[in-house]
mmCIF file of C-alpha atoms in Angstrom:
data_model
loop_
_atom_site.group_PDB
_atom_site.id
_atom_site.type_symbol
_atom_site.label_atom_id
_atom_site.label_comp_id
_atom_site.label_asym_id
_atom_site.label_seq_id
_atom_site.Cartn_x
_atom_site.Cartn_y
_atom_site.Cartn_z
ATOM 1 C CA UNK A 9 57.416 136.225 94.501
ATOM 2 C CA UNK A 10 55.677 132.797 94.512
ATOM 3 C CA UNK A 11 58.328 131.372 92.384
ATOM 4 C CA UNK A 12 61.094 132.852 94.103
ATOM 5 C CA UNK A 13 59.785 130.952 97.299
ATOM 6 C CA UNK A 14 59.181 128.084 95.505
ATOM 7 C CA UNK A 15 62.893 127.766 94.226
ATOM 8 C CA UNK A 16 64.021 128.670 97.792
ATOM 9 C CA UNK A 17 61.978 125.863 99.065
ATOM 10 C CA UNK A 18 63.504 123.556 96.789
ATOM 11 C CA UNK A 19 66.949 124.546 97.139
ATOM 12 C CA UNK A 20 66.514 123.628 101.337
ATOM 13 C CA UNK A 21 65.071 120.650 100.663
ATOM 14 C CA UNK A 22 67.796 119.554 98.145
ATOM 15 C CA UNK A 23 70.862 121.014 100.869
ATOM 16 C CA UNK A 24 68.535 118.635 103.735
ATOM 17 C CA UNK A 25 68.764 115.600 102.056
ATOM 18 C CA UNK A 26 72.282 116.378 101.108
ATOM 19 C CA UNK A 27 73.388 116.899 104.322
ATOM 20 C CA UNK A 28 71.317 113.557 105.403
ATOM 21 C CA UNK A 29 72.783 111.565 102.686
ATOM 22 C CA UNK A 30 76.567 112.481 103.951
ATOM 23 C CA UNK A 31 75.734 111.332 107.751
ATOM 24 C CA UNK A 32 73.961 108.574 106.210
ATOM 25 C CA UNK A 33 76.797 107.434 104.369
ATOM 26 C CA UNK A 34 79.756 108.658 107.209
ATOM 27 C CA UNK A 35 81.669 105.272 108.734
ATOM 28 C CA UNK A 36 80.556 104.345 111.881
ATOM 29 C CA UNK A 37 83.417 105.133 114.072
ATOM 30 C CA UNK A 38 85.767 101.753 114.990
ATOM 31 C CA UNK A 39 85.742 100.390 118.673
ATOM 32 C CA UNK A 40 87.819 98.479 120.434
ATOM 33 C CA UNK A 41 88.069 95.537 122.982
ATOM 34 C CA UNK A 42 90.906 93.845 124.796
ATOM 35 C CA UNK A 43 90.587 90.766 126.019
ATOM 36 C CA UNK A 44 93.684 90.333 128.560
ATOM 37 C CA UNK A 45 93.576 86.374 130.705
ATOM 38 C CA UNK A 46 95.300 88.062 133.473
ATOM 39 C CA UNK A 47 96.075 85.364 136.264
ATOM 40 C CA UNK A 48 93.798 82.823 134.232
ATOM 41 C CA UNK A 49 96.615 82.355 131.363
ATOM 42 C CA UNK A 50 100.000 81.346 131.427
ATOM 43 C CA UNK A 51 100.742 84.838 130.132
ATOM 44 C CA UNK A 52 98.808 88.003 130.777
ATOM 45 C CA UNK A 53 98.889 88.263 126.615
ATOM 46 C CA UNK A 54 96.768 91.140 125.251
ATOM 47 C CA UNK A 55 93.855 90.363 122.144
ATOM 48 C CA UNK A 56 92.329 93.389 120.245
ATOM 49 C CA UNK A 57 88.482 93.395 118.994
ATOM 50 C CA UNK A 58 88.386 96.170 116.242
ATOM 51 C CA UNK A 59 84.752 96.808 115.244
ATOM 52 C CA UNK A 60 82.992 98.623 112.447
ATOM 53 C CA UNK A 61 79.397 98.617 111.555
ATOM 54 C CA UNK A 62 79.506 95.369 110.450
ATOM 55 C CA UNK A 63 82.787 93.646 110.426
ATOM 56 C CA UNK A 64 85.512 93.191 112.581
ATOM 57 C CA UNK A 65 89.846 92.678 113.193
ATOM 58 C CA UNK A 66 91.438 90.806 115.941
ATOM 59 C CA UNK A 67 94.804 91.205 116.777
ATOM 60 C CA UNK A 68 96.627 88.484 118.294
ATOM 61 C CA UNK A 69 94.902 85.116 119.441
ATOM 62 C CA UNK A 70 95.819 83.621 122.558
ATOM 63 C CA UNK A 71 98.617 81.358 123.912
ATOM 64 C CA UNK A 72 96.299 78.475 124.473
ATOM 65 C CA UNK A 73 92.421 77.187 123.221
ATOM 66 C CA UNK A 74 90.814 78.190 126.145
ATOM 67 C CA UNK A 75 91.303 81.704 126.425
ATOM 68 C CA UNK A 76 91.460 81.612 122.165
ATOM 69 C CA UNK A 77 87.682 80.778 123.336
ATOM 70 C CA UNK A 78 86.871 83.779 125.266
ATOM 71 C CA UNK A 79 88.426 85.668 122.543
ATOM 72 C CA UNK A 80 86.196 83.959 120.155
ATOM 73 C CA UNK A 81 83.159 84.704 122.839
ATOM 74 C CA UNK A 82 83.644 88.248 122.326
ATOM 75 C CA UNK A 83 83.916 88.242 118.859
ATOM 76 C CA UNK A 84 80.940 86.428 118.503
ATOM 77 C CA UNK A 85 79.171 88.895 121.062
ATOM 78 C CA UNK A 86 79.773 91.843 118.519
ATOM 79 C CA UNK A 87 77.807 90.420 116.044
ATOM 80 C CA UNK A 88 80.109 92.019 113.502
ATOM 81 C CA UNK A 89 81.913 89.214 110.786
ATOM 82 C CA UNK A 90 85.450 88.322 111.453
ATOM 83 C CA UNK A 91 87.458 89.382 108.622
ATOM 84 C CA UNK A 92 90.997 89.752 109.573
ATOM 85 C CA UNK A 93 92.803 88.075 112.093
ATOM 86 C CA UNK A 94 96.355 90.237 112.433
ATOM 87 C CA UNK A 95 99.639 88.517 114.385
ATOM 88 C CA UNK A 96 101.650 91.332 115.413
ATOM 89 C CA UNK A 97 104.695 88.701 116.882
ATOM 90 C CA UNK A 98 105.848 85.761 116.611
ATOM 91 C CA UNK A 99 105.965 84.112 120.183
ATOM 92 C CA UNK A 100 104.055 81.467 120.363
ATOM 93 C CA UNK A 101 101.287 83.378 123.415
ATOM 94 C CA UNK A 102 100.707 85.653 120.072
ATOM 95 C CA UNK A 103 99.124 82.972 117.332
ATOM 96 C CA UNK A 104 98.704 79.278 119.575
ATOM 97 C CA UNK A 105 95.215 80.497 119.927
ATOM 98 C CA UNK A 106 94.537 80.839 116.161
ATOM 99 C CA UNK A 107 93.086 77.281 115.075
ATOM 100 C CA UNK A 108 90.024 77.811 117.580
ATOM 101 C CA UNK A 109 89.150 81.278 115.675
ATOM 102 C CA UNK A 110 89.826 79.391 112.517
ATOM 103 C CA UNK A 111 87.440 77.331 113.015
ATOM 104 C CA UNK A 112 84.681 79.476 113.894
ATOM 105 C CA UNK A 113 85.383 81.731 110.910
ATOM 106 C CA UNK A 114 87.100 79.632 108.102
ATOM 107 C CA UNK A 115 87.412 82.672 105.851
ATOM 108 C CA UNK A 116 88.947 85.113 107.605
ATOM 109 C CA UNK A 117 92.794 86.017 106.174
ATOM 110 C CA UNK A 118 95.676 85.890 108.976
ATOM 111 C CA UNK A 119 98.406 87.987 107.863
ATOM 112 C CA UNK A 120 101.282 88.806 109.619
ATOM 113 C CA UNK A 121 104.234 90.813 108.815
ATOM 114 C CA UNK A 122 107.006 88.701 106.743
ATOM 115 C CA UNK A 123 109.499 89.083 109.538
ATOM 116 C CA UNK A 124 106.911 87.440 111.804
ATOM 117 C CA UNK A 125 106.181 84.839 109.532
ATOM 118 C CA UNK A 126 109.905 84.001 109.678
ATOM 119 C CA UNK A 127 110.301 84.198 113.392
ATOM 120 C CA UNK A 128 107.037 81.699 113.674
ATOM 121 C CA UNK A 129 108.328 79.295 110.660
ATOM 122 C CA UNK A 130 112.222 79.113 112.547
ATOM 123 C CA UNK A 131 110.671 78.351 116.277
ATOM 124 C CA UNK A 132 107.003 76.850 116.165
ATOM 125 C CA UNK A 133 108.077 73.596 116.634
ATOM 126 C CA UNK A 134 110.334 73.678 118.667
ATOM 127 C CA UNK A 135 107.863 75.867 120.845
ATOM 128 C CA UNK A 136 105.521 73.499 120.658
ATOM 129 C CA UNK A 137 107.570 70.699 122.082
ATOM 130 C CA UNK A 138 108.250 72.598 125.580
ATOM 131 C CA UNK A 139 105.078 74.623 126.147
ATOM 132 C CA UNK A 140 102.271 71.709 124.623
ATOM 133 C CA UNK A 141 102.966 69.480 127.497
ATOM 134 C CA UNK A 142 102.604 72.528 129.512
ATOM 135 C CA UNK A 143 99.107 73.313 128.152
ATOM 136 C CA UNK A 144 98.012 70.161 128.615
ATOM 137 C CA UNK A 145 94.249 69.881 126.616
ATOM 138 C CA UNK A 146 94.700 73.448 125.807
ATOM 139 C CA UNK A 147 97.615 73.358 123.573
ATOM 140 C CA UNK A 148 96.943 73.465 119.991
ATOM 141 C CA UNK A 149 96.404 70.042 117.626
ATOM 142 C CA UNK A 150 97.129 72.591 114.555
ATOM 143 C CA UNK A 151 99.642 75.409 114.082
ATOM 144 C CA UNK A 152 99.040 78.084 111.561
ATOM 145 C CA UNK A 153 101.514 79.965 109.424
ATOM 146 C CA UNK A 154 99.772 83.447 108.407
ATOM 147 C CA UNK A 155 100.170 84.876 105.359
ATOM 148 C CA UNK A 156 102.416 88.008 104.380
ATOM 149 C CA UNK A 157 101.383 91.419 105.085
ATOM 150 C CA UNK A 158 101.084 93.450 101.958
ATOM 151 C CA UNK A 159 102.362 97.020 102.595
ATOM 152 C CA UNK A 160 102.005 97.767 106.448
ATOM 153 C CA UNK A 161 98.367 98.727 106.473
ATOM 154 C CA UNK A 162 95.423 97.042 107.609
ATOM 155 C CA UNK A 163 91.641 98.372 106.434
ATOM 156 C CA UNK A 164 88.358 98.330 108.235
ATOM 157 C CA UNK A 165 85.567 99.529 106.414
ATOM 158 C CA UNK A 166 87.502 102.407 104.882
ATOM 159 C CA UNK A 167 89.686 103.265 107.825
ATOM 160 C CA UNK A 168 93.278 102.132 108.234
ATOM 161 C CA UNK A 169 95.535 100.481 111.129
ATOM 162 C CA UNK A 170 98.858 101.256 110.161
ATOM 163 C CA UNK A 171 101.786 98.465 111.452
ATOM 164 C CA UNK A 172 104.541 101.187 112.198
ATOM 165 C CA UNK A 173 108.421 99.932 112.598
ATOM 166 C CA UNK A 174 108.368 97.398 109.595
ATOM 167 C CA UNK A 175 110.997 99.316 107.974
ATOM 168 C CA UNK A 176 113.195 99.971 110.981
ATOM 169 C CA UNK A 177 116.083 97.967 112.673
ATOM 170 C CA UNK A 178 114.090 95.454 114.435
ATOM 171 C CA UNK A 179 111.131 94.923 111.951
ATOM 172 C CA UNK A 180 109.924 91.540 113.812
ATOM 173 C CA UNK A 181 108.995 94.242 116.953
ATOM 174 C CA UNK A 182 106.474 96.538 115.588
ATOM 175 C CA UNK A 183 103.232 97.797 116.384
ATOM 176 C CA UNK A 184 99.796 98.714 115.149
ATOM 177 C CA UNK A 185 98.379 102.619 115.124
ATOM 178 C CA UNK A 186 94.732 102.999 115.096
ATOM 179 C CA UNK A 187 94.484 106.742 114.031
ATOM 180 C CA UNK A 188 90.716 107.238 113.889
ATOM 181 C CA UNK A 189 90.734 106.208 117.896
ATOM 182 C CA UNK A 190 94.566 107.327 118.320
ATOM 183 C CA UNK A 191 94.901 104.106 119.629
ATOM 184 C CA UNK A 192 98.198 101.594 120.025
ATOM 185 C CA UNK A 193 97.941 97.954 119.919
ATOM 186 C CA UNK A 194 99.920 95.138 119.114
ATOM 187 C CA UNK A 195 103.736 93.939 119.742
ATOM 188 C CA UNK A 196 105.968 93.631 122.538
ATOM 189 C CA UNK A 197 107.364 97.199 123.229
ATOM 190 C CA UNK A 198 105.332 98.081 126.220
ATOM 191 C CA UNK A 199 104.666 95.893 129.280
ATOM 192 C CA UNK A 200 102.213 97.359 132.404
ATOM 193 C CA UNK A 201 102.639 96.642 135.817
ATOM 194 C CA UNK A 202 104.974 93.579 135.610
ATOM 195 C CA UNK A 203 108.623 93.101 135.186
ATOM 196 C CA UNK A 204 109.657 93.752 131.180
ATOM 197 C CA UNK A 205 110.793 90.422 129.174
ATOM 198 C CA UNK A 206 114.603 91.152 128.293
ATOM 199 C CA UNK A 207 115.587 87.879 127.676
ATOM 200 C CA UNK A 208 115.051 88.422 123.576
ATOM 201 C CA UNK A 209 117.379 92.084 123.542
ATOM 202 C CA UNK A 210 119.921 90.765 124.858
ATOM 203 C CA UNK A 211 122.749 93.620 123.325
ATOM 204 C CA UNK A 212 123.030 97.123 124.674
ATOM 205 C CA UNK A 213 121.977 98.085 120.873
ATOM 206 C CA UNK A 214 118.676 96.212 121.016
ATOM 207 C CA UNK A 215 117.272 97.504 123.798
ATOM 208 C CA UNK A 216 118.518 101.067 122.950
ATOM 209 C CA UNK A 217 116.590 100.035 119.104
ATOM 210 C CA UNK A 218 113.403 99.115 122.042
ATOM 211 C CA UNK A 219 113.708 102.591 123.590
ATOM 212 C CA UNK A 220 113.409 104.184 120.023
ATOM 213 C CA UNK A 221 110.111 102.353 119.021
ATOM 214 C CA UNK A 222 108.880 103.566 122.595
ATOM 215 C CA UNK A 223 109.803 107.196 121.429
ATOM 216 C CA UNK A 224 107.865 106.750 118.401
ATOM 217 C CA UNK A 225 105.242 106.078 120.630
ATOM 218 C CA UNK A 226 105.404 108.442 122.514
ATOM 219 C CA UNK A 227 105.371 110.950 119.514
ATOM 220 C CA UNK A 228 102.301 110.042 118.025
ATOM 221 C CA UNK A 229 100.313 111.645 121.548
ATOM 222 C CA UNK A 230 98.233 108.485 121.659
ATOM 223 C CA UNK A 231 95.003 108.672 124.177
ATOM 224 C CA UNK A 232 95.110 104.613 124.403
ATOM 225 C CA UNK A 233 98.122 102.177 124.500
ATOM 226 C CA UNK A 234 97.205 98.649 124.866
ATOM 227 C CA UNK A 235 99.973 96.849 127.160
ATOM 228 C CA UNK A 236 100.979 93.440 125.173
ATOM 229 C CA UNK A 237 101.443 91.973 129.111
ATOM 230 C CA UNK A 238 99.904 93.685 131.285
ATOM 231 C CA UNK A 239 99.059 92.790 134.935
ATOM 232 C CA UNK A 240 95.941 94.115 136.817
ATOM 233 C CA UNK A 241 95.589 97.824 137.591
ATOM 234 C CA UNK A 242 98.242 98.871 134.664
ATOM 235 C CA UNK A 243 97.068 101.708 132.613
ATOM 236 C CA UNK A 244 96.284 101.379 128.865
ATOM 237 C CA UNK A 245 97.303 104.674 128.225
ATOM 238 C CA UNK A 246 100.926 106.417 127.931
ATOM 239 C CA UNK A 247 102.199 105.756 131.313
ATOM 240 C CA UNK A 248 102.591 102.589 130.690
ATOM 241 C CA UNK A 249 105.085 104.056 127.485
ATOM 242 C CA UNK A 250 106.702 105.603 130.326
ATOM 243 C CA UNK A 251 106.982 102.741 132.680
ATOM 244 C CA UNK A 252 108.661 100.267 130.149
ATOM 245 C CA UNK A 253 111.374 103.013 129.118
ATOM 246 C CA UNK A 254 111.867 103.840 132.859
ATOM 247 C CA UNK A 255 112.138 100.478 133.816
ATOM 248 C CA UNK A 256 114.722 99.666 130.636
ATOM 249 C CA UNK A 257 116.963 102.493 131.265
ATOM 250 C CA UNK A 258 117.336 101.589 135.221
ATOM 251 C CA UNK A 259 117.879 97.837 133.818
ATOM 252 C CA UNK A 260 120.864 98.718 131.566
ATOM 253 C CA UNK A 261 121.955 100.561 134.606
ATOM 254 C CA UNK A 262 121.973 97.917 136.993
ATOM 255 C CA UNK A 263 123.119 95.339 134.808
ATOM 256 C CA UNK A 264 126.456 97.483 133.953
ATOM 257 C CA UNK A 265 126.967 97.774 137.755
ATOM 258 C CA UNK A 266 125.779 94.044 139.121
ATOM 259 C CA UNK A 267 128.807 91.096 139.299
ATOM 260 C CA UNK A 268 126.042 88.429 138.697
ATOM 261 C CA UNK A 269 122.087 87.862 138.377
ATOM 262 C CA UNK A 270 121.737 87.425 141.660
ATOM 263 C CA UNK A 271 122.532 90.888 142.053
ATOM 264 C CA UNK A 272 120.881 92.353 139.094
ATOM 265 C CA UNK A 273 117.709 90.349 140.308
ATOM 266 C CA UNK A 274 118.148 91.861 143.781
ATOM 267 C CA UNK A 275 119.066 95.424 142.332
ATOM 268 C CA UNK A 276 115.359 95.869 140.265
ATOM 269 C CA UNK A 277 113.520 94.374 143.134
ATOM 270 C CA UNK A 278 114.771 97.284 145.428
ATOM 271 C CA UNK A 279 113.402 99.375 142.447
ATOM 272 C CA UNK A 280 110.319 97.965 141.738
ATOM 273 C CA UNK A 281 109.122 95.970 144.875
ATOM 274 C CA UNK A 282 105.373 95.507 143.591
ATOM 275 C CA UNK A 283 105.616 93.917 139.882
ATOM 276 C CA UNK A 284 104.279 90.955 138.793
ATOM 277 C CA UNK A 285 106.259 88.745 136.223
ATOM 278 C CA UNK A 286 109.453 88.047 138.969
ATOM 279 C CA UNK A 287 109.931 84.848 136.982
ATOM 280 C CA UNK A 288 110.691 86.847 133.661
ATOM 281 C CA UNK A 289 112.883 89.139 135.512
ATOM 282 C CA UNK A 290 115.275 85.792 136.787
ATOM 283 C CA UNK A 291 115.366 84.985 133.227
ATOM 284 C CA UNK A 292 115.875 87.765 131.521
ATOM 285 C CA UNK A 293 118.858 88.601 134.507
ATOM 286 C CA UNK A 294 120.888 85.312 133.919
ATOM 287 C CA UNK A 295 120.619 85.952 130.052
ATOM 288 C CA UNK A 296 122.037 89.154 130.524
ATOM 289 C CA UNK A 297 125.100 88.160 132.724
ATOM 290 C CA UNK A 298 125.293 85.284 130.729
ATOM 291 C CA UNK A 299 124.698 82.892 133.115
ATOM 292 C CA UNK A 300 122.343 81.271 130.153
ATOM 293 C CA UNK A 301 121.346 80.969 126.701
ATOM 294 C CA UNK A 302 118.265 82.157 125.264
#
């Protein structure tokens, strides 16, 4: 009887530690952090902070070194080290900001998707020459080319972002899926509370392609989605899915039915009276009725 107790003892002790070893070596789960300049940037551009127990991603740095450097604040703030810096685009308010994180954290790989890469390598300069007068003191001394993207996943401590849309018709416009926090970040397909940039779809097909990625989206039931622009008071969650397919299909709408920009301009106005971004809007109208070249 004593031994039978004794074995029984033995056996709960073993199953304890056991069970203490497994939560002991679980991940911790990742957390995220946007940093978003609002009015205090040129662009209301969206940065990503993904944290593990120790180490850390950032997706997308900055348009310009001074918000790079509240990006580079928060970062900091975590404690965690900076492994990964990701570029999910290639206009220039997605990767000016990278020499200032560079800086702080020399070894840290920047990858970026190899249509990206393109896109950056075919523009940069030229970018450079109208927006770095511009920024003034905060435009960047050094650009940086990131390195290809092996595969389309990204790993933090053991758990994966996926980039999803690399292998569809417009692999330069993708986006990054968090699963562990059913989370999407990243990219240009979804704008909050401001008028959505049109200017670089400028074919019926493209922006149908843009609708498709925002189904995709949409499919995935994700409890966060992280505007790329986003303007004060827009939700980081699915409506703001809904509002940049909304706002698309009543644009191809209008711009079927208006003789000129002036009247496309004045046509999504009527529609949405409250948006910030009116400037994007005027451009993205007089590309569309070709009025001008983009």
């Amino acid at each position: 009887m004593l031994k039978r107790k004794f074995f029984r003892s033995l056996l709960a002790a073993a199953a304890g530690l056991t069970i203490a070893g497994s939560a002991a070596a679980a991940p911790q789960p990742l957390q995220l952090e946007v940093y978003n300049p609002g009015a205090n940037g040129m662009f209301p551009v969206s940065s990503e902070l993904v944290t593990g127990s120790t180490e850390a991603i950032v997706i997308d740095a900055q348009f310009d070194r001074a918000n790079a450097a509240q990006l580079l604040k928060k970062i900091q703030d975590s404690g965690k080290k900076l492994t990964t810096i990701y570029i999910s685009h290639g206009d220039p308010d997605y990767y000016f900001g990278l020499e200032v994180l560079k800086e702080a954290y020399p070894d840290a790989k920047v990858l970026a998707p190899a249509p990206v890469i393109a896109h950056i390598k075919a523009t940069m300069q030229d970018k450079l020459a109208f927006w770095g007068p511009k920024l003034g003191v905060s435009a960047p001394r050094q650009l940086i080319v990131p390195e290809p993207l092996e595969g389309s996943t990204l790993t933090l401590e053991g758990r994966k972002l996926e980039v999803v849309g690399l292998d569809g018709a417009s692999p330069d416009r993708s986006f990054v899926w968090i699963p562990s926090l059913k989370a999407v970040v990243g990219g240009v397909l979804v704008a909050g509370n401001e008028h959505v940039w049109t200017a670089d779809t400028q074919t019926l097909a493209s922006r149908r392609q843009w609708i498709k990625m925002l189904d995709k989206i949409a499919a995935l039931h994700p409890k966060v989605v992280v505007p790329g622009h986003f303007s004060a008071g827009a939700p980081q969650n699915i409506e703001s899915v809904r509002f940049t397919r909304n706002y698309l299909k009543t644009y191809e709408a209008e711009t079927a039915k208006a003789k000129d920009s002036a009247a496309l301009i004045e046509a999504m106005k009527k529609h949405y009276p409250n948006l910030e971004g009116v400037s994007s809007l005027e451009l993205g109208a007089k590309v569309s009725k070709g009025e001008m070249k983009w």
